[in-house]
Coordinates of C-alpha atoms in Angstrom, one line a residue:
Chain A
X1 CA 142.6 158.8 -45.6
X2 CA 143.9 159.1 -48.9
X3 CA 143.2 156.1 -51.2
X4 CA 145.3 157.2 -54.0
X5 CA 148.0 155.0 -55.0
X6 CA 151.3 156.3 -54.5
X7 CA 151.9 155.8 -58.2
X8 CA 148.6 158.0 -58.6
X9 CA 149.6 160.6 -55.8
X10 CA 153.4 161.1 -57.9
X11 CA 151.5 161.6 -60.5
X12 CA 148.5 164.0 -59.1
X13 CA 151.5 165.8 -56.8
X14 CA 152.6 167.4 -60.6
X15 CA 149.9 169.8 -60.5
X16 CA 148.9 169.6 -56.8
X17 CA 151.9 169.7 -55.2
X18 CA 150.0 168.8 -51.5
X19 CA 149.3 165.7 -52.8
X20 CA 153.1 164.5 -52.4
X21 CA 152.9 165.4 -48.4
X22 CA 150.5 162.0 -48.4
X23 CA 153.2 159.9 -50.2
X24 CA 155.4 161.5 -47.7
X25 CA 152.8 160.6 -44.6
X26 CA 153.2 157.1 -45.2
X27 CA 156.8 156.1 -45.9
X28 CA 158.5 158.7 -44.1
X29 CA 159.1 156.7 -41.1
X30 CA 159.8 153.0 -42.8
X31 CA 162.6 155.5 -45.1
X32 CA 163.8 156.7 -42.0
X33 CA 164.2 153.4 -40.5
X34 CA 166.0 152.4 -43.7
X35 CA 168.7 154.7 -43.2
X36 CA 169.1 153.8 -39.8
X37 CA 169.2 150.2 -40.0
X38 CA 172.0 151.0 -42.6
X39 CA 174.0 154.2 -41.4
X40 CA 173.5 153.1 -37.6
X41 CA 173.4 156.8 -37.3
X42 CA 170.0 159.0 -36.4
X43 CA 171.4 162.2 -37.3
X44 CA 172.6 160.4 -40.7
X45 CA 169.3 158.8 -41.1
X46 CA 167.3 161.7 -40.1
X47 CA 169.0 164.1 -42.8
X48 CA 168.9 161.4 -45.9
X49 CA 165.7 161.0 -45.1
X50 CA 164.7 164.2 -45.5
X51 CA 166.9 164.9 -48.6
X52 CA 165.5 161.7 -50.3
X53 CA 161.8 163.4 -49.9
X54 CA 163.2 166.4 -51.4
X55 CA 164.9 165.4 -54.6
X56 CA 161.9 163.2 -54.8
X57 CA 159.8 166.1 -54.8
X58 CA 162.0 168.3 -57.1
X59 CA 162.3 165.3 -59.7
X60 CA 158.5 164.1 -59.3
X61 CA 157.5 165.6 -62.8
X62 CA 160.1 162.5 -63.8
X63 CA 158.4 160.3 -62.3
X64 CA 156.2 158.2 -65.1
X65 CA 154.1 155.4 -64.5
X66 CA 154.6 154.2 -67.7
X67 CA 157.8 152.9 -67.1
X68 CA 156.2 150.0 -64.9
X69 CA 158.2 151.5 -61.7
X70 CA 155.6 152.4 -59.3
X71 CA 155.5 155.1 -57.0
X72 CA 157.5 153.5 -53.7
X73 CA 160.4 151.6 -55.6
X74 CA 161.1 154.9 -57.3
X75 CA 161.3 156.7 -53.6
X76 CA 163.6 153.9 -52.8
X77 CA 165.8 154.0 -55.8
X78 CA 165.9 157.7 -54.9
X79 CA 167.0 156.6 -51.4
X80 CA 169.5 154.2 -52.7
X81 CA 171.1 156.7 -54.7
X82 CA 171.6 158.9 -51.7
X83 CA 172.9 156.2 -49.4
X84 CA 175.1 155.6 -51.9
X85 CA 176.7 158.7 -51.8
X86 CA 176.9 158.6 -48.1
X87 CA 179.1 155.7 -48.3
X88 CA 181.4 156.9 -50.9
X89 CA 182.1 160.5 -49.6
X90 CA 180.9 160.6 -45.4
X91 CA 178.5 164.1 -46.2
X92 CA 175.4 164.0 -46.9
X93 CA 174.0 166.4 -49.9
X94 CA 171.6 169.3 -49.4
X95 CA 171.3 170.1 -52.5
X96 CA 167.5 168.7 -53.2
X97 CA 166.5 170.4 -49.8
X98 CA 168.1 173.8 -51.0
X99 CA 166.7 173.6 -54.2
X100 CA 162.7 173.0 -52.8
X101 CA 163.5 175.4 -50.0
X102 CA 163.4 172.8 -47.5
X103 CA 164.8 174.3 -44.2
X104 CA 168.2 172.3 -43.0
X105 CA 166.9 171.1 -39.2
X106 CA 168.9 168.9 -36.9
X107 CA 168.0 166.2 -35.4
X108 CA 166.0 167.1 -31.5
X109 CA 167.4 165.7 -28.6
X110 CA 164.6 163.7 -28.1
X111 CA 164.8 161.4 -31.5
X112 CA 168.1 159.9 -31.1
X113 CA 166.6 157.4 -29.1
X114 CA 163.7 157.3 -30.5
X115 CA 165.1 156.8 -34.1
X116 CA 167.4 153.8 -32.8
X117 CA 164.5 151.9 -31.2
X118 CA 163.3 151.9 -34.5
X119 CA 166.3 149.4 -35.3
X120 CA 166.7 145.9 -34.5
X121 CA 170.4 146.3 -32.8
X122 CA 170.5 142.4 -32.2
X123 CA 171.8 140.9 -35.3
X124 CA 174.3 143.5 -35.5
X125 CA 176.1 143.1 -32.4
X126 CA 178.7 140.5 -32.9
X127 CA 179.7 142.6 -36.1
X128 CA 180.0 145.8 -34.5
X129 CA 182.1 144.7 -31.4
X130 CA 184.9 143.1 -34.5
X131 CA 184.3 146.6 -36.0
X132 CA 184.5 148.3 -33.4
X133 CA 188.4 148.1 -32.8
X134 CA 188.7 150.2 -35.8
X135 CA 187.1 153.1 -33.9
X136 CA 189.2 155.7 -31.8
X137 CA 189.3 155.0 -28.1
X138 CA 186.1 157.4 -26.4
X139 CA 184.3 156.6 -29.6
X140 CA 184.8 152.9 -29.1
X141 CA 184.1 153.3 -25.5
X142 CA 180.9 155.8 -25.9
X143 CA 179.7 152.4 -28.4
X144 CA 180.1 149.8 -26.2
X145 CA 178.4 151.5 -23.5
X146 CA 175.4 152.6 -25.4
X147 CA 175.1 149.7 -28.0
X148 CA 176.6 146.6 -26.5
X149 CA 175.8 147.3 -23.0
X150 CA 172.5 148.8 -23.9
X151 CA 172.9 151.8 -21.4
X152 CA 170.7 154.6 -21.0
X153 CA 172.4 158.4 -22.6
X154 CA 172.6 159.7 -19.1
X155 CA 174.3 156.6 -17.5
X156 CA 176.7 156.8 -20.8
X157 CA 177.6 160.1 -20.0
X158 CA 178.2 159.5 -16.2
X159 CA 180.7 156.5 -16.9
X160 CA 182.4 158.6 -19.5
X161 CA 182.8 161.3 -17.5
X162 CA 181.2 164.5 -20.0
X163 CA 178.0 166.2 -20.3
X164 CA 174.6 164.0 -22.1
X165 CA 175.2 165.7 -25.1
X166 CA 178.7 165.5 -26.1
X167 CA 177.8 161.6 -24.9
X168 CA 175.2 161.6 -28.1
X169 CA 178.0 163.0 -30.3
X170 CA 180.4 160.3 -29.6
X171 CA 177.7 157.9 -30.0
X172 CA 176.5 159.7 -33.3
X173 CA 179.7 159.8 -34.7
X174 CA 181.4 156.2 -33.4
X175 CA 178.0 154.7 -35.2
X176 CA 178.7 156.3 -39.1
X177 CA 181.9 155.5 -38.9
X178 CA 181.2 152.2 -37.9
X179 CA 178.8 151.9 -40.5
X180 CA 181.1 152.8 -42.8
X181 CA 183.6 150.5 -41.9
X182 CA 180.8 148.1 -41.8
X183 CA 180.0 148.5 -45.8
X184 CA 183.8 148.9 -46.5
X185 CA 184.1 145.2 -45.1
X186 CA 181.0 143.8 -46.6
X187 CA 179.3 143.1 -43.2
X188 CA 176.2 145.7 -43.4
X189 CA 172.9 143.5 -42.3
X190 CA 170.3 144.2 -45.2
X191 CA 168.1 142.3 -43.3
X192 CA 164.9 144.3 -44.2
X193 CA 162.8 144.8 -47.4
X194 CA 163.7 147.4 -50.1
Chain B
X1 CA 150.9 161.4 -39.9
X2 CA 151.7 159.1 -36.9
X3 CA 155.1 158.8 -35.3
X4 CA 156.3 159.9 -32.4
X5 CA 159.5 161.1 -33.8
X6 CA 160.0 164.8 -34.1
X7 CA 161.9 165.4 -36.8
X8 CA 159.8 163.5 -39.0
X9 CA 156.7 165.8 -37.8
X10 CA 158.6 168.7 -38.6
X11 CA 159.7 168.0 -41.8
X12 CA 156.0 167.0 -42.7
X13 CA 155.3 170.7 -42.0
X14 CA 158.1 172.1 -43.6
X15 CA 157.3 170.2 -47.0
X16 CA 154.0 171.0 -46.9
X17 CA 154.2 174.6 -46.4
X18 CA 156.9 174.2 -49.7
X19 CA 154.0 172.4 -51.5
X20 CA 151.9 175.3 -51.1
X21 CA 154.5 178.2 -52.2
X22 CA 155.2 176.2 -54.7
X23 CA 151.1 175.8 -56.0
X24 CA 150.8 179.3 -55.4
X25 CA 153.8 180.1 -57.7
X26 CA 152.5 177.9 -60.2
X27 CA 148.7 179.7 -60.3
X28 CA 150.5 183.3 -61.0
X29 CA 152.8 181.7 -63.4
X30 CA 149.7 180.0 -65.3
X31 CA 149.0 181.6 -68.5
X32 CA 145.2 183.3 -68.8
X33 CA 143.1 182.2 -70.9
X34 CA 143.6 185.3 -73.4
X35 CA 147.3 184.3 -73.3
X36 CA 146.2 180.6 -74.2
X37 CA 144.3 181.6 -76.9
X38 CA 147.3 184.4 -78.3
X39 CA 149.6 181.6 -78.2
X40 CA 147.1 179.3 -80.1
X41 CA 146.7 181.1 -82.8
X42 CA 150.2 182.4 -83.0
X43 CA 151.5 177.9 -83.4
X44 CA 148.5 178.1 -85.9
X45 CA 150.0 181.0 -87.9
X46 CA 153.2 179.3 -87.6
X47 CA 152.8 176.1 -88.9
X48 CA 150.2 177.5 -91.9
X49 CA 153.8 179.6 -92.8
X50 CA 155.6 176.0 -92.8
X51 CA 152.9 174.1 -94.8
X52 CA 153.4 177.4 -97.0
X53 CA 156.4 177.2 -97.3
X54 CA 157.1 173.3 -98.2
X55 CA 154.1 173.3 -100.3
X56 CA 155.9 176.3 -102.1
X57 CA 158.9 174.4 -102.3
X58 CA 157.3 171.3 -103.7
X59 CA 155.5 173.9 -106.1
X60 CA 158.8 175.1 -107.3
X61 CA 161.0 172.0 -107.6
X62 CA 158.0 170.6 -109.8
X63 CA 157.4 174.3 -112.0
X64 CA 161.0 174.6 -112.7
X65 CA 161.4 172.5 -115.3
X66 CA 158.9 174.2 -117.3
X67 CA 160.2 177.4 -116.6
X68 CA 163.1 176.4 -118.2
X69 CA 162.1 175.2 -120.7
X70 CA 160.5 177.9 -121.5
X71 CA 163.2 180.5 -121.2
X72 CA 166.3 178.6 -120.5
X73 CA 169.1 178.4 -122.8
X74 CA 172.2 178.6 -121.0
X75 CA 174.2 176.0 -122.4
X76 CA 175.7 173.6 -120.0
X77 CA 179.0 173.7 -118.2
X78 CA 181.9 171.1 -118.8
X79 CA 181.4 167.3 -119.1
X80 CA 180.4 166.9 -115.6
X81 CA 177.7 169.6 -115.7
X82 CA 174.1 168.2 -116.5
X83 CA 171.7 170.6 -117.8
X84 CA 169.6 170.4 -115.2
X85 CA 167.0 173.7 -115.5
X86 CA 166.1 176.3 -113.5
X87 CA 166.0 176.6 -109.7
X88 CA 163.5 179.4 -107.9
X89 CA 165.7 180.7 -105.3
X90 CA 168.6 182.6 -107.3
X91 CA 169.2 186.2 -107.1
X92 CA 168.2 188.1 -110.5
X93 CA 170.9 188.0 -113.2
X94 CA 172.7 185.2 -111.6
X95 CA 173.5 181.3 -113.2
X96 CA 175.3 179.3 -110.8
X97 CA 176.8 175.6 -111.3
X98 CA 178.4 174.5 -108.1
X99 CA 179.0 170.8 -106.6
X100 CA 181.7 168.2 -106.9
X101 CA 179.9 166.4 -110.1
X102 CA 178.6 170.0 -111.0
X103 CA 174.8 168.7 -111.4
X104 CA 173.5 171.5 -109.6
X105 CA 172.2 175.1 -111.3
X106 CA 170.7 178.1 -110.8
X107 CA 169.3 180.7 -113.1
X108 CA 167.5 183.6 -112.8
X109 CA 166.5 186.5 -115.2
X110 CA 166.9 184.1 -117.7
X111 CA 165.0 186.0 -121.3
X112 CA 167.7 188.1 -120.9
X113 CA 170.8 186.2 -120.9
X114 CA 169.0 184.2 -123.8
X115 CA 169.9 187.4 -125.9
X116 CA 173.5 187.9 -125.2
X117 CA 175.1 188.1 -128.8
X118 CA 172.6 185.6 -130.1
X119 CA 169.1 187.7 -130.1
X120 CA 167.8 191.4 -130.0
X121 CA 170.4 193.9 -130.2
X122 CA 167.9 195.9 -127.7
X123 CA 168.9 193.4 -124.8
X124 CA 172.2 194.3 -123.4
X125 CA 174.3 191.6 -120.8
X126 CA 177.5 191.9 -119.8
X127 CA 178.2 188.4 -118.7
X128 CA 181.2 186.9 -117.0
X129 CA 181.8 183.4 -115.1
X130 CA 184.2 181.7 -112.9
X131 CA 185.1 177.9 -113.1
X132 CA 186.9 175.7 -111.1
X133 CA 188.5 172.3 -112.5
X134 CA 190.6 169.8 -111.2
X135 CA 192.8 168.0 -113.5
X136 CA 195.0 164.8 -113.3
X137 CA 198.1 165.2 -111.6
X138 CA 201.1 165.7 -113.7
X139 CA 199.1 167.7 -116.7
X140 CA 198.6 170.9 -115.3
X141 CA 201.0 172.5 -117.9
X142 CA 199.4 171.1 -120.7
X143 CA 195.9 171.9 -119.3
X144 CA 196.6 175.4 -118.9
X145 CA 198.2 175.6 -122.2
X146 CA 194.6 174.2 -123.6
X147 CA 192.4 176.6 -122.0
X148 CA 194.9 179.4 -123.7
X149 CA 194.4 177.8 -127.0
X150 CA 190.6 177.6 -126.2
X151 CA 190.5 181.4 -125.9
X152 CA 192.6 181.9 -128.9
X153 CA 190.3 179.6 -131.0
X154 CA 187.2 181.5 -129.6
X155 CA 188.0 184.5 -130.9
X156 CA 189.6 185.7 -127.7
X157 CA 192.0 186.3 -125.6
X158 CA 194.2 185.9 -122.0
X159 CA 193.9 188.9 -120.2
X160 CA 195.5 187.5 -117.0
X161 CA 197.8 185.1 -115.4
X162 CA 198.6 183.9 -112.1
X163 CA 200.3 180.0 -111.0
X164 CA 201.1 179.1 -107.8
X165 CA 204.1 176.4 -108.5
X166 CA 203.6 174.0 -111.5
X167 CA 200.1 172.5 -110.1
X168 CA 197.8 175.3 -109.2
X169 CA 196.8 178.4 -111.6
X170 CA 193.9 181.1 -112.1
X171 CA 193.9 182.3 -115.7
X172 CA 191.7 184.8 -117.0
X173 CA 190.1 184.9 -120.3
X174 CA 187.9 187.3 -122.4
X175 CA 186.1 185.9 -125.6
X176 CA 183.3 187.3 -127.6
X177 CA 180.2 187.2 -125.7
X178 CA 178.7 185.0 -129.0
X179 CA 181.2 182.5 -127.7
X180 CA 181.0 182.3 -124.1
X181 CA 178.7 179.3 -123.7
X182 CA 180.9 177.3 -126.3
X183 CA 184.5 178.4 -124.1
X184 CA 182.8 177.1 -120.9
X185 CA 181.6 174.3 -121.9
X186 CA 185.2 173.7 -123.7
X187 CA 187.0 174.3 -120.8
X188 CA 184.6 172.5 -118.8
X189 CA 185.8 169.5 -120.8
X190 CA 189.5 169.6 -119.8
X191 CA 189.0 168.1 -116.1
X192 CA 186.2 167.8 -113.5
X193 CA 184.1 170.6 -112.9
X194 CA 184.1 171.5 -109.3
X195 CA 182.3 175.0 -109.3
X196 CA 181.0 177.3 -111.9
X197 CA 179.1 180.6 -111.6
X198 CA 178.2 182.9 -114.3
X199 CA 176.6 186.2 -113.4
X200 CA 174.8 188.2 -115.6
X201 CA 173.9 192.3 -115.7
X202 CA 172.1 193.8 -117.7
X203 CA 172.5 197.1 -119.0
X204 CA 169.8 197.3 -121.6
X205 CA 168.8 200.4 -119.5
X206 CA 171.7 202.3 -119.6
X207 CA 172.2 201.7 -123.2
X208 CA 168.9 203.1 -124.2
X209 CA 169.3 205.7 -121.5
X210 CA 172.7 206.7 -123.0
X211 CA 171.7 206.9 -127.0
X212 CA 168.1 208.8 -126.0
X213 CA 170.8 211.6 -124.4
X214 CA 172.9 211.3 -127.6
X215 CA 169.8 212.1 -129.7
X216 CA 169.0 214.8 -127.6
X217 CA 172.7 216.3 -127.1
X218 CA 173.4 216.0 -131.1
X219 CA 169.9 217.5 -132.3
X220 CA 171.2 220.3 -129.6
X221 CA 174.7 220.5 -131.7
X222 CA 172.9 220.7 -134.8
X223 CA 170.6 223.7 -133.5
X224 CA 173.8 225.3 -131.8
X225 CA 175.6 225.1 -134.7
X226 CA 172.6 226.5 -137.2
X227 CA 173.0 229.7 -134.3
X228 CA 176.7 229.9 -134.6
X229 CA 176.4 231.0 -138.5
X230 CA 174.0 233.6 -137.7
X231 CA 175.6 234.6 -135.1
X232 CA 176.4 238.6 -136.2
X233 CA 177.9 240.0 -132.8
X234 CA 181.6 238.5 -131.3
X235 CA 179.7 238.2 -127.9
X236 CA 176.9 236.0 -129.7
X237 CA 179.4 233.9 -131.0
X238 CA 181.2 233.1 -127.8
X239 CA 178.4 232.5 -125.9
X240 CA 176.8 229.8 -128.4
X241 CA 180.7 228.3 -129.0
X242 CA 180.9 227.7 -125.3
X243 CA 177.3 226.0 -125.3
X244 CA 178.3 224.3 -128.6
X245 CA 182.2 223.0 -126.2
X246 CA 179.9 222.1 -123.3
X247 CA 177.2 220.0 -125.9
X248 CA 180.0 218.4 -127.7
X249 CA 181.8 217.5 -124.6
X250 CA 178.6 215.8 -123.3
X251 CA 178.2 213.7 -126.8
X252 CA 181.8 212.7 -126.0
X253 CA 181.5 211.0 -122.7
X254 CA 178.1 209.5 -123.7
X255 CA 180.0 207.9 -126.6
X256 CA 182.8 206.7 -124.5
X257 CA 180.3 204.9 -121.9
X258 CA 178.3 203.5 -125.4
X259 CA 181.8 202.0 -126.7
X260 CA 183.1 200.5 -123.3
X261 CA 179.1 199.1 -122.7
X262 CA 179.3 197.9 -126.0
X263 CA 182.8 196.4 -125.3
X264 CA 181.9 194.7 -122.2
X265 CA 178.6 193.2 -124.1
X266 CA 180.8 191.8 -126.6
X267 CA 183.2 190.0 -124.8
X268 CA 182.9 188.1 -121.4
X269 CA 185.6 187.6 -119.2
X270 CA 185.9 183.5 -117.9
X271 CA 188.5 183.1 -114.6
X272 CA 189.4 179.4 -115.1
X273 CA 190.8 178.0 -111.6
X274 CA 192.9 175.4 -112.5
X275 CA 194.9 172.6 -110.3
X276 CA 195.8 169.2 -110.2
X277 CA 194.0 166.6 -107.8
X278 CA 196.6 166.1 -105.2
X279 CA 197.5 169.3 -105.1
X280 CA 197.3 171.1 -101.8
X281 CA 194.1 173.4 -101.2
X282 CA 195.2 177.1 -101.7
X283 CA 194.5 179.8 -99.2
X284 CA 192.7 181.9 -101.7
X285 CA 190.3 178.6 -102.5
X286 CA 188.0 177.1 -100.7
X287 CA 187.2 173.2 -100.2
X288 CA 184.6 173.2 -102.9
X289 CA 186.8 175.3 -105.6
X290 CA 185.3 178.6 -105.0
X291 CA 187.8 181.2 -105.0
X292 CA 187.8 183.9 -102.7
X293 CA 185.1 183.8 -99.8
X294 CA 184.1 187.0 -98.5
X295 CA 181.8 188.4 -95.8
X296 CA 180.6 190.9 -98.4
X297 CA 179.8 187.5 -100.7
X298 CA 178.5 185.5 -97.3
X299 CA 176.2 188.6 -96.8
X300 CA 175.2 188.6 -100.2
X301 CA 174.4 184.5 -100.1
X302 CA 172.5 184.5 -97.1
X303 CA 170.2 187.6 -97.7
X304 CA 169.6 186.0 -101.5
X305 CA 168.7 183.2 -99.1
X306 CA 166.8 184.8 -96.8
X307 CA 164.4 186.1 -99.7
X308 CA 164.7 183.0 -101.2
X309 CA 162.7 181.1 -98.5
X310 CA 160.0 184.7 -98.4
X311 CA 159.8 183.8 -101.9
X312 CA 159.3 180.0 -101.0
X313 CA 156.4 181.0 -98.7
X314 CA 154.9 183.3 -101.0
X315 CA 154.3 180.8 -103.9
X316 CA 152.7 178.2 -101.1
X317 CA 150.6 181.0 -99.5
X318 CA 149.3 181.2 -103.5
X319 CA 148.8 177.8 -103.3
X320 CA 147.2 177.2 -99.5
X321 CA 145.2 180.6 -99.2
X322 CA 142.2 179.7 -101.9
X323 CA 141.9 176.2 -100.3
X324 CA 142.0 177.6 -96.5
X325 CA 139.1 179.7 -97.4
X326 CA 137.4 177.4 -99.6
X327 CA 138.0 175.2 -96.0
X328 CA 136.8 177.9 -93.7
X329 CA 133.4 178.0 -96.1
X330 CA 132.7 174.3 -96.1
X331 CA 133.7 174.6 -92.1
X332 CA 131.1 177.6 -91.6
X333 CA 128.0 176.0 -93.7
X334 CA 128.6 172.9 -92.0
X335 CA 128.5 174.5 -88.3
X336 CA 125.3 176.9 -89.5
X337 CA 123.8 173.8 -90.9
X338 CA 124.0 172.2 -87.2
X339 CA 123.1 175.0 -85.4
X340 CA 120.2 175.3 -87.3
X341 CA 119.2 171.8 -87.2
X342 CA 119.7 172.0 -83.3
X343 CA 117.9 175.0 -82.9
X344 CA 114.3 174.3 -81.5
X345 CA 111.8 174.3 -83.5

């Protein structure tokens, strides 16, 4: 285990480039859970997360200590930045990722779930069902099933009728533009730290 | 890293694989250490040349007061023209006065435009000069009228004209060279000086050149002309008439290149640029009054300047060369010394 501060890693990842895979190892997934809590989308949060590590990893001979910002608020300002521009345009950038070389990968099957049990869906269920009228109809209906009714993908895709995976679309899709909708209004839960 | 998310896993791998192109780019990129040491001593080179070169300027905005001192004696130009000596960077055979309050000159070659019409009759300059003035609106007419009477009371005389509506006028004016100092500076006086050049080239060369062959071609006519009244044959006497046309014809054109030297010695020729202060910038003036900017002048300004600054670095060099070896000494003892002293006994 590296005991390098992530300040010290930023900093050492300049001439050792390796040394920015360990800052990586140990925010990755509370970034990733960042993005979910606020796109409500995996695939969103999946790719932002990995384009947040990218321009941080392009930029990181920017990245000074003596500015009194240390190594993980300036990941998250990074991240900030890019959620930003989520919300104001729907895409998310590859830029960062093209310019490193970082291969564009989506999301496995597998994750989608996996990605949303890292968020706390509680709190936001009496504002997604107010927000969820603004959705279009199998979108809305693909939602309620998998978020308010808490089914299973498989049991999803049985009551709507269509095969798992165009099941995960809806859901993928319904839940950015729900969280869009969501920051438009104001009623995003930022429930956890920054 | 621990997660059970995929994605995460895989981006892991992908960054660090992109971690390790990019080290491995960064080791062939890295300069050797032969390259390290080339480039050392090349920044070392290059900022001896700048410490040479403002040391050199420092060397030569202190030294030029003496140096005019010593040889100066351009007179200065108009009210508004201090005499401020010589500057190190002009070309040879040039003065230049230039500036809104005119403070600013330049000299060069200057023993030899000391001599024009005042000293040795061996130093031969043909001189001329340009001012620009600006006078109060409204007395442009009379102005121009002055600077006439200037060149009339100088001994000289308007050789050209031009106006460009009642505000705006070039007029051009040849004195004797004895006066040419005095006419500036009296024309100087009639409004504020904007620009003023005089250039100076000398011909001392030519002139000498020129009478040594006039020696030679008339001692020829005089031997040519002892043969002619011997000659006893009719074909003797062509041949040393035609050598005696040829000789003669010589001594004429070196006379006429003596007399028009000689004229252009005597008298200078002074373009006045003359127009009021509100009146609107002419096409054939520039902002700062000096007529007629050229590429050929442009080239000619920024290769003086180019050798200006070589000179510049030149005189520092003089100056930091002695003391960088006197330096390199004290440096070397001092390293022996230690070496020595660490050296086991």
């Amino acid at each position: 285990m590296d005991q390098r501060s992530d300040a010290a890693l930023l900093l050492a990842s300049r001439d050792d480039p390796a040394a920015f895979v360990e800052l990586y190892r140990r925010h990755a997934e509370d970034l990733l859970r960042y993005f979910a809590r606020r796109t409500l989308d995996p695939e969103a949060a999946a790719e932002l997360t990995a384009e947040t590590f990218a321009e941080a990893f392009a930029s990181r001979a920017r990245y000074s200590y003596v500015t009194g910002v240390n190594g993980v608020a300036w990941l998250y300002g990074i991240a900030r930045q890019q959620l930003g521009r989520f919300f104001r345009s729907g895409r998310i950038d590859a830029a960062a990722r093209q310019q490193i070389g970082l291969p564009l990968r989506e999301l496995p099957p597998e994750d989608y779930e996996r990605i949303e049990d890292l968020v706390d869906f509680a709190p936001l269920r009496a504002a997604l069902a107010e927000a969820l009228e603004t959705l279009a109809d199998d979108q809305r209906e693909a939602l309620k099933l998998r978020v308010i009714d808490g089914l299973p993908y498989p049991d999803v895709a049985a009551r709507l009728q269509c095969a798992e995976t165009a099941a995960r679309q809806r859901v993928s899709r319904g839940l950015r533009r729900l969280a869009l909708v969501l920051q438009e209004r104001g009623l995003m839960l930022t429930t956890e730290v920054e | 890293m621990e997660t059970n998310i995929s994605y995460l896993e895989l981006l892991e791998r992908d960054l660090l694989q992109v971690a390790v192109l990019e080290k491995a780019r960064a080791v062939a990129r890295a300069p050797s250490r032969r390259r390290l040491r080339w480039r050392s001593w090349l920044g070392a080179a290059a900022a001896f040349l700048v410490v040479a070169f403002a040391i050199g300027a420092l060397a030569q905005l202190g030294g030029g007061g003496t140096e005019a001192s010593r040889t100066g004696s351009f007179s200065t130009v108009g009210s508004a023209v201090g005499g401020v000596p010589a500057g190190p960077a002009a070309s040879p055979g040039t003065h230049n006065v230039a500036g809104g309050s005119g403070n600013q000159q330049r000299f060069a070659n200057p023993g030899k435009q000391a001599s024009t019409g005042t000293a040795s009759d061996l130093s031969k300059i043909i001189r001329d000069g340009t001012i620009a003035l600006s006078v109060p609106d409204g007395s442009f007419g009379t102005k121009l009228a002055r600077v006439v009477a200037i060149a009339h009371t100088n001994g000289g005389f308007v050789l050209s004209s031009q106006t460009e509506g009642s505000t705006t006028g070039t007029l051009t004016i040849r004195v004797p060279a004895a006066r040419f100092d005095a006419t500036i500076g009296q024309v100087g006086g009639l409004g504020d000086v904007e620009s003023s050049s005089v250039t100076g080239k000398d011909v001392t060369n030519q002139f000498i050149d020129y009478r040594a062959h006039l020696q030679d071609l008339v001692g020829r006519r005089t031997v040519l002309r002892t043969l002619l009244a011997r000659t006893t044959t009719i074909g003797e006497s062509l041949t040393v008439e035609n050598e005696l046309e040829d000789v003669q014809l010589a001594i004429d054109q070196i006379q006429g290149q003596l007399r028009y030297l000689g004229n252009q010695v005597a008298e200078s020729t002074l373009t006045v640029d003359l127009h009021e202060q509100s009146a609107p910038v002419g096409e054939n003036r520039t902002n700062d009054g000096i007529r007629n900017p050229s590429l050929a002048r442009a080239f000619d300004r920024a290769i003086q300047g180019f050798f200006g600054i070589l000179a510049t670095i030149i005189v520092g060099l003089g100056y930091l060369l002695p003391l960088a070896v006197l330096a390199g000494l004290v440096v070397g003892v001092i390293t022996l010394v230690r070496r020595r002293g660490r050296a086991p006994s």
